[in-house]
Amino acid sequence: MSGPPIAHAGHWLVNLLYLVPLLVVIGMLAITSMRDRRAEAAEGAGAPAPDPPSSDEP
Amino acid sequence: MSRRRLLAALAVAVGTAVLLPQAAVAHGLVGREDLPIPKWLFGWAATVVLVVSFVGLAVLWPKPRLEQPSERRVVSIPKLLDPVCGAIGVAIFGLVVYAGFAGSQVTATNIAPTFVFVFFWVGIPVLSVIFGDVFKAFNPWRAIARGVAAIASRVRPLPEPMPYPAGLGRWPAAAGILAFAWFELVYPGRGDPSNHAVVALAYAAVQLVGMSLYGVSAWNRNGDAFGVYFGLFARISPLRWERGALHRRMPLSGLTSLDAVPGTVALLSTMIGTTSFDGFSNGPVWGELAPRMTDSLRNIGFSQATALELAFTIGLIVVVSLVAGLYRLGVTGMRNASNIDLSTEQLAARFAHTLVPIAFAYVVAHYFSLLVVQGQALFYLVSDPLGTGADVFGTAQTTIDYTWISATAIWYVQVAALVLGHVAGLVLAHDRALVTFKDTRAATRSQYWMLAVMIAFTSLGLWLLSAANS
C-alpha cells in the first residue's frame, strides 16, 4: 500500500498546476460578469423615466 | 467583457508562458518526450489559445455562419455502391467473428481484438471526420436488415415498424457505448478473441431486433450505438454521403442540424467520460486509489477479481458522471448569466453539438499512439487473421515499427488535437449563442461559462495525458 498523499506532495503540486489557468479564467470571468451587471444597472438607473400617462386618458 | 482588461490578462499569461520555460529547463524538468517546456505549461498555453479564440470570435464573428449550412453536390454515386459496401461490411464482420471463434486465442496473433479496439473503435472515427459517414454504408447490421427486408417484402408485404419512442431518444446508444467501454476498460477477458466474437454477435442480435421493431432508419439514427457514435463524428466532416450523391459542406456545419433528442447529452458525456477514464486509469492517482477501493470492497465480502472489476466500474461511472456534471455546470452558468427563458435541459440540448469535436479531440489525444503503432499490426493480421501461419497477401512477416514516430511528435499531435477540438467547440457554441440570445453582447456574455467549460476539458485532457505517460 502506498503512503499518504502528503508523501507525494511534489506530484500533487505539479497536478495542481493544470488547474491554475482554469481558476485564473474563472476569477477573471466572475469579476468581468459582476462589473458588466453593475454597468447595466447603472445604465438602467440613468435611463430617462417613462412618460407619465396623458391627462385625457379615461 | 472589457477588451483592455482581456488584453492585459492575455499579456500576463503569454509573458508567463514565455518566461517560465527557461526556469523549468534550468531545473532539468524536461519530459521523456524531450519537450522544451514542462507538460503543465502546455495546459497554460492551451488556455491562452482558447481565450484568444474566444475574444476573436466575440470581435470578428458577429453573425451566425454555421447555423444555416449550405452544401454543394460534388459527384453522383451509383446506387449499386450502397449494397456493395454493405456486402463488404457483412463479409468483414463475418471474418472477425469467425477469427474470434476459430482462430488462435492469443490476443496479438488473432485479428479480432486489434480490428475491434484499433481499427473499429479508433480508426473509423478518424475516417468519419475526414470522409464523412462511411460506416453507414459498410454497417453490417444495417446491410443485413435491409437485405432481409428487401427479400421478405417480395414474398409478402411487411408490417409497418412501430414508431420509435420519442422519450427513448439516444439512450440505447449511450448505454451501448458505455457497455462497450466497460468491455474495453474493465472486463478482464477483453483480450480473448472469442469474447470479441461473442460480443459482436450479441450486439448484432440487439441491432437486428431493434431494427425489426422500429425500422432500419429510425433505429440506425438513435439506437445503434456505433452507428450513432460514428455518425456524430461524421457531422464534423466537410463531406456528406447520401444514396446517389456526395455533397460538400463547411466543416462542422453538419453538427448544427443535430437533433438533440433525449439521451444525446448523456451519449456525448459517455463518449468523453469513457475516454477520460481510460487516461485516468493509467495515471498515478488511480494507481493509488484503485487498490484502496479494491481492499474496501474485499472487506465487505467480494473476491479480489470481483472487487477489482467493481472498483473500475465505479471509477468509469464516476468519471462519466463528472463529465456530465461539468457540462451541466457550464450550461447552468450560461442560463443564469443570460436570464434566458429556457430550462437548463433545453439549453443543454441546444448546445449539445458543441461536445462532438471535444469527444473527437479526446479520441485522437488518447488513442493516436495506439492507432499509429498498434494499427500497423493489421498489415500482418490481414494476411494471417486466425494466427494459423497463413500468408494470404504476403504481408504476414511484417512487424510493428515502434520508431517511425517519436514520443515527442505523438505528444504534439495530442496537444494539437485537444486544442483544435476545443476551439471548434467554442466556435460552435458562439455560433449557436448568436441565434439563441437577443444580441451579440448577450451571446458573448453567455459564453463566459462555456469558455470555462472548454478550458476545464482541455486542462483535464492534458492532465490525463501527462499522467498516463508519466
Coordinates of C-alpha atoms in Angstrom, one line a residue:
Chain A
M1 CA 0.0 0.0 0.0
S2 CA 1.3 3.4 -0.8
G3 CA 1.8 6.1 1.8
P4 CA -0.4 9.0 2.5
P5 CA -0.8 11.7 -0.2
I6 CA 1.4 14.1 1.6
A7 CA 4.4 11.9 0.8
H8 CA 3.8 12.8 -2.9
A9 CA 3.4 16.5 -2.4
G10 CA 5.6 17.2 -5.4
H11 CA 3.4 15.2 -7.7
W12 CA 0.2 16.7 -6.3
L13 CA 1.6 20.2 -6.7
V14 CA 2.5 19.6 -10.4
N15 CA -1.0 18.2 -10.9
L16 CA -2.5 21.3 -9.4
L17 CA -0.6 23.4 -11.9
Y18 CA -3.0 22.2 -14.6
L19 CA -5.8 23.8 -12.6
V20 CA -4.3 27.2 -12.3
P21 CA -5.3 28.6 -15.8
L22 CA -8.9 27.4 -15.1
L23 CA -9.0 29.2 -11.8
V24 CA -7.5 32.3 -13.2
V25 CA -10.0 32.4 -16.1
I26 CA -13.0 31.7 -13.8
G27 CA -11.9 34.5 -11.5
M28 CA -11.4 36.9 -14.4
L29 CA -14.8 36.0 -15.8
A30 CA -16.5 36.3 -12.5
I31 CA -15.1 39.8 -12.0
T32 CA -16.0 40.8 -15.5
S33 CA -19.6 39.5 -15.2
M34 CA -20.0 41.4 -11.9
R35 CA -18.8 44.6 -13.5
D36 CA -20.9 44.1 -16.5
R37 CA -24.0 43.7 -14.3
R38 CA -23.1 46.8 -12.3
A39 CA -22.6 48.8 -15.5
E40 CA -26.0 47.6 -16.8
A41 CA -27.7 48.5 -13.5
A42 CA -26.1 52.0 -13.7
E43 CA -27.3 52.3 -17.3
G44 CA -30.8 51.3 -16.3
A45 CA -30.8 53.8 -13.4
G46 CA -29.6 56.6 -15.7
A47 CA -32.2 56.0 -18.4
P48 CA -35.0 58.6 -18.8
A49 CA -38.2 57.8 -16.9
P50 CA -41.2 56.7 -18.9
D51 CA -43.6 59.4 -20.0
P52 CA -46.5 59.9 -17.4
P53 CA -50.0 59.0 -18.7
S54 CA -51.6 61.9 -20.5
S55 CA -54.5 63.6 -18.7
D56 CA -57.1 63.0 -21.4
E57 CA -56.9 59.2 -21.0
P58 CA -60.1 57.7 -19.4
Chain B
M1 CA -16.0 42.0 -21.3
S2 CA -13.7 44.9 -21.4
R3 CA -11.3 44.4 -24.2
R4 CA -8.5 46.3 -22.5
R5 CA -8.7 44.1 -19.4
L6 CA -8.7 40.9 -21.5
L7 CA -5.7 42.0 -23.5
A8 CA -3.9 42.8 -20.2
A9 CA -4.7 39.4 -18.9
L10 CA -3.5 37.8 -22.1
A11 CA -0.3 39.7 -22.0
V12 CA 0.4 38.4 -18.4
A13 CA -0.4 34.9 -19.5
V14 CA 1.7 35.0 -22.6
G15 CA 4.6 36.6 -20.6
T16 CA 4.4 33.9 -18.0
A17 CA 4.4 31.2 -20.7
V18 CA 7.5 32.7 -22.3
L19 CA 9.4 33.3 -19.1
L20 CA 8.7 30.2 -17.1
P21 CA 10.1 27.6 -19.6
Q22 CA 13.6 28.9 -19.1
A23 CA 13.3 28.4 -15.4
A24 CA 11.9 24.9 -16.0
V25 CA 14.7 23.9 -18.3
A26 CA 17.2 25.3 -15.9
H27 CA 15.8 22.9 -13.3
G28 CA 16.1 20.0 -15.7
L29 CA 12.3 19.5 -15.9
V30 CA 12.4 18.0 -19.4
G31 CA 9.9 15.2 -20.1
R32 CA 10.6 11.8 -21.5
E33 CA 9.4 13.1 -24.8
D34 CA 12.2 15.7 -24.8
L35 CA 9.9 18.6 -24.6
P36 CA 11.2 22.2 -24.4
I37 CA 8.8 23.1 -21.7
P38 CA 7.1 21.1 -18.9
K39 CA 3.9 19.5 -19.8
W40 CA 1.7 21.5 -17.5
L41 CA 2.8 24.6 -19.3
F42 CA 1.1 23.2 -22.4
G43 CA -2.1 23.5 -20.4
W44 CA -1.4 27.2 -19.8
A45 CA -0.6 27.8 -23.4
A46 CA -3.8 26.0 -24.5
T47 CA -5.8 28.2 -22.2
V48 CA -4.2 31.3 -23.8
V49 CA -5.2 29.9 -27.3
L50 CA -8.8 29.3 -26.1
V51 CA -9.1 32.8 -24.5
V52 CA -7.7 34.4 -27.7
S53 CA -10.1 32.4 -29.8
F54 CA -13.0 33.5 -27.5
V55 CA -12.0 37.1 -27.9
G56 CA -11.5 36.7 -31.7
L57 CA -15.0 35.2 -32.0
A58 CA -16.6 38.0 -30.0
V59 CA -15.0 40.6 -32.2
L60 CA -14.8 39.0 -35.6
W61 CA -17.8 36.7 -35.7
P62 CA -20.9 38.9 -35.2
K63 CA -23.3 36.8 -37.2
P64 CA -24.1 33.1 -37.3
R65 CA -22.3 31.3 -40.1
L66 CA -22.8 27.7 -39.4
E67 CA -26.5 27.6 -38.4
Q68 CA -27.9 27.6 -42.0
P69 CA -25.4 25.3 -43.7
S70 CA -25.3 25.2 -47.5
E71 CA -23.8 22.3 -49.3
R72 CA -22.9 21.5 -52.9
R73 CA -23.3 18.3 -54.7
V74 CA -19.8 17.1 -55.7
V75 CA -20.4 13.9 -57.6
S76 CA -23.1 11.4 -58.3
I77 CA -22.6 7.9 -57.0
P78 CA -24.0 4.7 -58.5
K79 CA -26.8 3.4 -56.3
L80 CA -25.3 0.0 -56.5
L81 CA -22.4 1.2 -54.3
D82 CA -24.6 1.1 -51.2
P83 CA -25.4 -2.7 -51.3
V84 CA -21.8 -3.5 -52.4
C85 CA -20.4 -1.6 -49.4
G86 CA -22.9 -3.3 -47.2
A87 CA -21.9 -6.7 -48.5
I88 CA -18.2 -5.9 -47.8
G89 CA -19.2 -4.8 -44.3
V90 CA -21.0 -8.1 -43.7
A91 CA -18.0 -10.1 -45.0
I92 CA -15.6 -8.3 -42.7
F93 CA -18.0 -8.8 -39.8
G94 CA -18.2 -12.5 -40.6
L95 CA -14.4 -12.8 -40.8
V96 CA -13.8 -11.1 -37.5
V97 CA -16.4 -13.3 -35.8
Y98 CA -15.1 -16.4 -37.4
A99 CA -11.5 -15.5 -36.5
G100 CA -12.6 -14.8 -32.9
F101 CA -14.1 -18.3 -32.6
A102 CA -11.9 -20.4 -34.8
G103 CA -8.5 -18.6 -34.7
S104 CA -5.7 -18.6 -32.2
Q105 CA -6.8 -17.4 -28.8
V106 CA -3.6 -15.3 -28.3
T107 CA -4.6 -11.6 -28.5
A108 CA -1.7 -10.4 -30.6
T109 CA -2.0 -13.1 -33.3
N110 CA -5.8 -13.0 -33.9
I111 CA -7.2 -10.2 -35.9
A112 CA -10.4 -9.8 -33.8
P113 CA -9.1 -7.8 -30.8
T114 CA -6.9 -5.5 -32.9
F115 CA -9.6 -4.9 -35.5
V116 CA -12.2 -4.1 -32.9
F117 CA -10.1 -2.0 -30.5
V118 CA -7.8 -0.2 -33.0
F119 CA -9.5 0.0 -36.4
F120 CA -13.1 -0.1 -35.5
W121 CA -13.1 1.9 -32.2
V122 CA -10.4 4.5 -33.1
G123 CA -9.8 4.3 -36.9
I124 CA -13.4 4.7 -38.0
P125 CA -13.9 7.9 -36.0
V126 CA -10.9 9.4 -37.8
L127 CA -12.1 8.2 -41.2
S128 CA -15.6 9.6 -40.4
V129 CA -14.2 13.0 -39.7
I130 CA -12.2 13.0 -42.9
F131 CA -14.5 11.3 -45.3
G132 CA -18.0 11.6 -43.7
D133 CA -20.3 8.8 -42.6
V134 CA -18.5 5.9 -44.3
F135 CA -19.6 3.4 -41.6
K136 CA -23.2 3.8 -42.6
A137 CA -22.5 2.3 -46.0
F138 CA -20.5 -0.6 -44.5
N139 CA -22.6 -1.1 -41.4
P140 CA -23.1 -4.9 -41.4
W141 CA -26.3 -4.9 -39.2
R142 CA -27.9 -2.3 -41.4
A143 CA -27.0 -4.2 -44.5
I144 CA -28.3 -7.5 -43.2
A145 CA -31.6 -5.9 -42.1
R146 CA -32.1 -4.1 -45.4
G147 CA -31.2 -7.3 -47.3
V148 CA -33.7 -9.4 -45.3
A149 CA -36.4 -6.7 -45.6
A150 CA -35.9 -6.5 -49.4
I151 CA -36.2 -10.2 -49.8
A152 CA -39.1 -10.7 -47.3
S153 CA -41.1 -7.8 -48.9
R154 CA -41.0 -9.7 -52.2
V155 CA -42.6 -12.7 -50.5
R156 CA -45.3 -10.7 -48.7
P157 CA -45.9 -7.1 -47.6
L158 CA -44.1 -6.3 -44.4
P159 CA -45.9 -4.7 -41.5
E160 CA -45.1 -1.1 -40.8
P161 CA -42.5 -0.7 -38.0
M162 CA -43.6 0.8 -34.6
P163 CA -42.9 4.5 -34.2
Y164 CA -39.6 5.0 -32.3
P165 CA -40.4 6.2 -28.8
A166 CA -39.6 9.9 -28.5
G167 CA -38.6 9.5 -24.9
L168 CA -36.1 6.7 -25.7
G169 CA -34.1 9.0 -27.9
R170 CA -30.4 8.2 -28.0
W171 CA -30.4 6.4 -24.6
P172 CA -29.8 3.0 -26.2
A173 CA -26.8 4.4 -28.0
A174 CA -25.5 5.9 -24.7
A175 CA -26.0 2.5 -23.0
G176 CA -24.3 0.7 -25.8
I177 CA -21.2 2.9 -25.8
L178 CA -20.9 2.7 -22.0
A179 CA -21.2 -1.1 -22.2
F180 CA -18.5 -1.3 -24.9
A181 CA -16.2 1.0 -22.9
W182 CA -16.8 -1.3 -19.9
F183 CA -15.8 -4.3 -22.1
E184 CA -12.7 -2.4 -23.2
L185 CA -11.6 -0.9 -19.9
V186 CA -12.9 -3.1 -17.1
Y187 CA -13.7 -6.6 -18.3
P188 CA -10.7 -8.9 -17.7
G189 CA -11.4 -11.1 -20.7
R190 CA -11.2 -8.2 -23.2
G191 CA -8.1 -9.7 -24.8
D192 CA -9.7 -13.0 -25.5
P193 CA -10.6 -13.2 -29.2
S194 CA -13.6 -15.5 -28.6
N195 CA -15.1 -12.9 -26.3
H196 CA -14.9 -10.3 -29.1
A197 CA -16.8 -12.7 -31.3
V198 CA -19.5 -13.3 -28.7
V199 CA -19.8 -9.5 -28.0
A200 CA -20.1 -8.8 -31.8
L201 CA -22.8 -11.4 -32.3
A202 CA -24.7 -10.2 -29.2
Y203 CA -24.5 -6.6 -30.4
A204 CA -25.7 -7.6 -33.9
A205 CA -28.6 -9.5 -32.4
V206 CA -29.7 -6.5 -30.4
Q207 CA -29.5 -4.3 -33.5
L208 CA -31.5 -6.7 -35.7
V209 CA -34.3 -6.8 -33.0
G210 CA -34.2 -3.0 -32.7
M211 CA -34.4 -2.5 -36.5
S212 CA -37.2 -5.1 -36.9
L213 CA -39.2 -3.3 -34.2
Y214 CA -38.7 0.3 -35.1
G215 CA -37.4 0.3 -38.7
V216 CA -33.9 0.3 -40.0
S217 CA -33.6 4.1 -40.4
A218 CA -35.1 5.1 -37.0
W219 CA -33.0 2.5 -35.1
N220 CA -29.9 3.4 -37.0
R221 CA -30.3 7.1 -36.1
N222 CA -31.0 6.6 -32.4
G223 CA -30.3 3.1 -31.1
D224 CA -27.4 1.6 -33.0
A225 CA -24.6 2.8 -30.6
F226 CA -21.8 2.6 -33.1
G227 CA -23.9 3.9 -36.0
V228 CA -24.8 6.9 -33.9
Y229 CA -21.2 7.3 -32.5
F230 CA -19.6 7.3 -35.9
G231 CA -22.5 9.4 -37.3
L232 CA -21.8 12.1 -34.8
F233 CA -18.2 12.4 -35.7
A234 CA -19.1 12.4 -39.4
R235 CA -21.0 15.6 -38.9
I236 CA -17.7 17.3 -38.4
S237 CA -16.7 16.3 -41.9
P238 CA -16.8 18.5 -45.0
L239 CA -18.3 15.6 -46.9
R240 CA -21.8 14.2 -46.6
W241 CA -22.9 11.0 -48.4
E242 CA -26.4 10.1 -49.3
R243 CA -27.6 7.4 -51.6
G244 CA -26.7 8.5 -55.1
A245 CA -24.6 11.6 -54.3
L246 CA -21.7 13.0 -52.4
H247 CA -22.1 16.6 -51.0
R248 CA -19.5 19.1 -49.8
R249 CA -20.2 21.5 -47.0
M250 CA -18.3 23.7 -44.5
P251 CA -16.5 21.6 -41.8
L252 CA -18.5 21.5 -38.5
S253 CA -21.7 22.8 -40.2
G254 CA -23.2 19.3 -40.2
L255 CA -23.3 19.5 -36.4
T256 CA -25.7 22.4 -36.2
S257 CA -28.5 20.3 -37.6
L258 CA -28.1 17.7 -34.9
D259 CA -31.4 17.0 -33.3
A260 CA -30.5 16.7 -29.6
V261 CA -33.2 14.2 -28.7
P262 CA -33.2 12.7 -25.1
G263 CA -30.0 10.9 -24.4
T264 CA -27.8 12.9 -26.7
V265 CA -26.1 14.8 -23.9
A266 CA -25.7 11.5 -22.0
L267 CA -24.2 9.9 -25.0
L268 CA -21.7 12.7 -25.6
S269 CA -20.8 12.7 -21.9
T270 CA -20.3 9.0 -22.1
M271 CA -18.1 9.4 -25.1
I272 CA -15.8 11.9 -23.4
G273 CA -16.1 10.3 -19.9
T274 CA -15.1 6.8 -21.0
T275 CA -12.0 8.1 -22.9
S276 CA -11.2 10.3 -19.9
F277 CA -11.4 7.2 -17.6
D278 CA -9.1 5.3 -20.0
G279 CA -6.4 8.0 -19.4
F280 CA -7.2 8.4 -15.7
S281 CA -7.0 4.7 -15.0
N282 CA -3.4 4.7 -16.4
G283 CA -2.3 7.5 -14.1
P284 CA -0.8 7.6 -10.6
V285 CA -3.9 9.0 -8.9
W286 CA -6.0 6.0 -9.9
G287 CA -2.9 3.8 -9.2
E288 CA -3.2 4.9 -5.6
L289 CA -7.0 5.0 -5.4
A290 CA -7.8 1.6 -7.1
P291 CA -6.0 -0.6 -4.5
R292 CA -7.7 1.2 -1.6
M293 CA -11.2 0.8 -3.3
T294 CA -10.4 -2.9 -4.0
D295 CA -9.4 -3.5 -0.4
S296 CA -12.6 -1.9 0.9
L297 CA -14.7 -4.0 -1.5
R298 CA -12.9 -7.1 -0.4
N299 CA -13.5 -6.3 3.2
I300 CA -17.2 -6.4 2.6
G301 CA -17.1 -9.9 1.1
F302 CA -16.2 -9.6 -2.6
S303 CA -13.4 -11.7 -4.2
Q304 CA -10.3 -10.0 -5.4
A305 CA -11.3 -10.2 -9.0
T306 CA -14.8 -9.0 -8.5
A307 CA -13.6 -6.2 -6.2
L308 CA -11.2 -5.0 -8.9
E309 CA -13.9 -5.1 -11.6
L310 CA -16.3 -3.3 -9.3
A311 CA -13.7 -0.6 -8.5
F312 CA -13.0 0.0 -12.2
T313 CA -16.8 0.0 -12.9
I314 CA -17.4 2.6 -10.2
G315 CA -14.4 4.7 -11.5
L316 CA -15.8 4.6 -15.0
I317 CA -19.3 5.7 -14.0
V318 CA -17.9 8.4 -11.7
V319 CA -15.8 9.9 -14.4
V320 CA -18.7 9.8 -16.9
S321 CA -20.9 11.5 -14.3
L322 CA -18.2 14.1 -13.6
V323 CA -18.0 15.0 -17.3
A324 CA -21.8 15.2 -17.5
G325 CA -21.8 17.4 -14.3
L326 CA -19.1 19.7 -15.7
Y327 CA -21.2 20.3 -18.9
R328 CA -24.3 20.8 -16.8
L329 CA -22.5 23.3 -14.6
G330 CA -21.4 25.3 -17.7
V331 CA -25.0 25.3 -19.1
T332 CA -26.5 26.3 -15.7
G333 CA -24.0 29.2 -15.5
M334 CA -24.8 30.2 -19.1
R335 CA -28.5 30.2 -18.2
N336 CA -28.0 32.3 -15.0
A337 CA -25.7 34.7 -16.8
S338 CA -28.2 35.4 -19.6
N339 CA -31.6 35.2 -17.9
I340 CA -32.9 33.3 -21.0
D341 CA -36.4 31.8 -21.0
L342 CA -35.3 28.3 -21.5
S343 CA -34.8 25.5 -19.0
T344 CA -31.3 24.1 -18.2
E345 CA -32.3 20.9 -20.0
Q346 CA -33.4 22.8 -23.1
L347 CA -30.2 24.9 -23.1
A348 CA -28.1 21.7 -22.6
A349 CA -29.7 20.1 -25.6
R350 CA -29.3 23.2 -27.7
F351 CA -25.6 23.3 -27.1
A352 CA -25.0 19.5 -27.1
H353 CA -23.4 19.6 -30.5
T354 CA -20.5 21.6 -29.2
L355 CA -19.3 18.5 -27.3
V356 CA -18.8 16.4 -30.5
P357 CA -15.4 18.0 -31.5
I358 CA -14.3 17.7 -27.9
A359 CA -15.2 14.0 -27.9
F360 CA -13.2 13.6 -31.1
A361 CA -10.3 15.5 -29.7
Y362 CA -10.3 13.2 -26.7
V363 CA -10.3 10.1 -29.0
V364 CA -7.4 11.4 -31.1
A365 CA -5.5 12.6 -28.0
H366 CA -5.8 9.3 -26.1
Y367 CA -5.7 6.8 -28.9
F368 CA -3.4 8.4 -31.5
S369 CA -0.4 6.4 -30.4
L370 CA -2.5 3.2 -30.4
L371 CA -3.7 3.9 -33.9
V372 CA -0.3 4.7 -35.4
V373 CA 1.7 2.0 -33.6
Q374 CA -0.7 -0.9 -32.9
G375 CA -2.6 -0.2 -36.1
Q376 CA 0.5 -1.5 -38.0
A377 CA -0.4 -4.9 -36.7
L378 CA -3.3 -5.0 -39.1
F379 CA -0.8 -5.3 -42.0
Y380 CA 0.3 -8.8 -40.9
L381 CA -3.0 -9.7 -39.3
V382 CA -4.9 -9.4 -42.6
S383 CA -2.6 -12.0 -44.1
D384 CA -2.9 -14.3 -41.1
P385 CA -6.2 -13.3 -39.5
L386 CA -6.6 -16.5 -37.5
G387 CA -3.0 -16.7 -36.4
T388 CA -2.5 -20.1 -38.0
G389 CA 0.6 -19.2 -40.0
A390 CA -1.2 -18.3 -43.3
D391 CA 0.1 -15.6 -45.6
V392 CA -2.8 -14.6 -47.8
F393 CA -1.5 -11.2 -49.0
G394 CA 2.2 -11.8 -48.5
T395 CA 2.4 -9.4 -45.5
A396 CA 2.4 -11.9 -42.7
Q397 CA 6.1 -11.3 -42.0
T398 CA 5.8 -7.5 -41.5
T399 CA 6.3 -6.2 -38.0
I400 CA 5.4 -3.1 -36.0
D401 CA 7.9 -0.3 -36.3
Y402 CA 7.9 1.5 -33.0
T403 CA 10.3 4.1 -34.0
W404 CA 8.7 5.7 -37.1
I405 CA 7.1 8.4 -34.9
S406 CA 8.7 9.8 -31.8
A407 CA 7.1 10.2 -28.4
T408 CA 7.6 14.0 -28.8
A409 CA 5.7 14.0 -32.1
I410 CA 2.9 12.0 -30.6
W411 CA 2.7 14.5 -27.7
Y412 CA 2.4 17.4 -30.1
V413 CA -0.3 15.7 -32.1
Q414 CA -2.2 15.0 -28.9
V415 CA -1.9 18.6 -27.7
A416 CA -2.9 20.0 -31.1
A417 CA -5.9 17.7 -31.3
L418 CA -7.1 18.8 -27.8
V419 CA -6.6 22.5 -28.6
L420 CA -8.2 22.4 -32.0
G421 CA -11.2 20.3 -30.8
H422 CA -11.9 22.8 -28.0
V423 CA -11.5 25.8 -30.3
A424 CA -14.0 24.1 -32.6
G425 CA -16.3 23.6 -29.6
L426 CA -16.0 27.3 -28.8
V427 CA -16.8 28.3 -32.4
L428 CA -20.0 26.1 -32.5
A429 CA -21.1 27.4 -29.1
H430 CA -20.5 31.0 -30.1
D431 CA -22.4 30.5 -33.4
R432 CA -25.3 28.8 -31.6
A433 CA -25.3 31.6 -28.9
L434 CA -25.8 34.2 -31.7
V435 CA -29.1 32.6 -32.7
T436 CA -30.2 31.8 -29.1
F437 CA -29.6 35.1 -27.3
K438 CA -31.0 38.5 -28.1
D439 CA -27.8 40.3 -29.3
T440 CA -24.1 39.8 -29.7
R441 CA -23.3 41.2 -26.3
A442 CA -25.7 38.8 -24.6
A443 CA -24.4 35.9 -26.7
T444 CA -20.8 36.7 -25.8
R445 CA -21.6 37.0 -22.1
S446 CA -23.5 33.7 -22.1
Q447 CA -20.4 32.1 -23.4
Y448 CA -18.1 33.0 -20.5
W449 CA -19.3 29.8 -18.9
M450 CA -18.7 27.7 -22.0
L451 CA -15.2 29.1 -22.2
A452 CA -14.6 27.9 -18.6
V453 CA -16.0 24.5 -19.5
M454 CA -13.8 24.3 -22.6
I455 CA -10.7 25.3 -20.6
A456 CA -11.7 22.7 -17.9
F457 CA -12.0 20.0 -20.5
T458 CA -8.7 21.0 -22.1
S459 CA -6.8 21.1 -18.8
L460 CA -8.4 17.7 -17.8
G461 CA -7.4 16.2 -21.2
L462 CA -3.8 17.4 -20.9
W463 CA -3.5 16.3 -17.3
L464 CA -4.8 12.9 -18.1
L465 CA -2.3 12.5 -21.0
S466 CA 0.6 13.7 -18.9
A467 CA -0.5 11.4 -16.0
A468 CA -0.9 8.4 -18.3
N469 CA 2.6 9.0 -19.8
S470 CA 4.4 9.6 -16.5

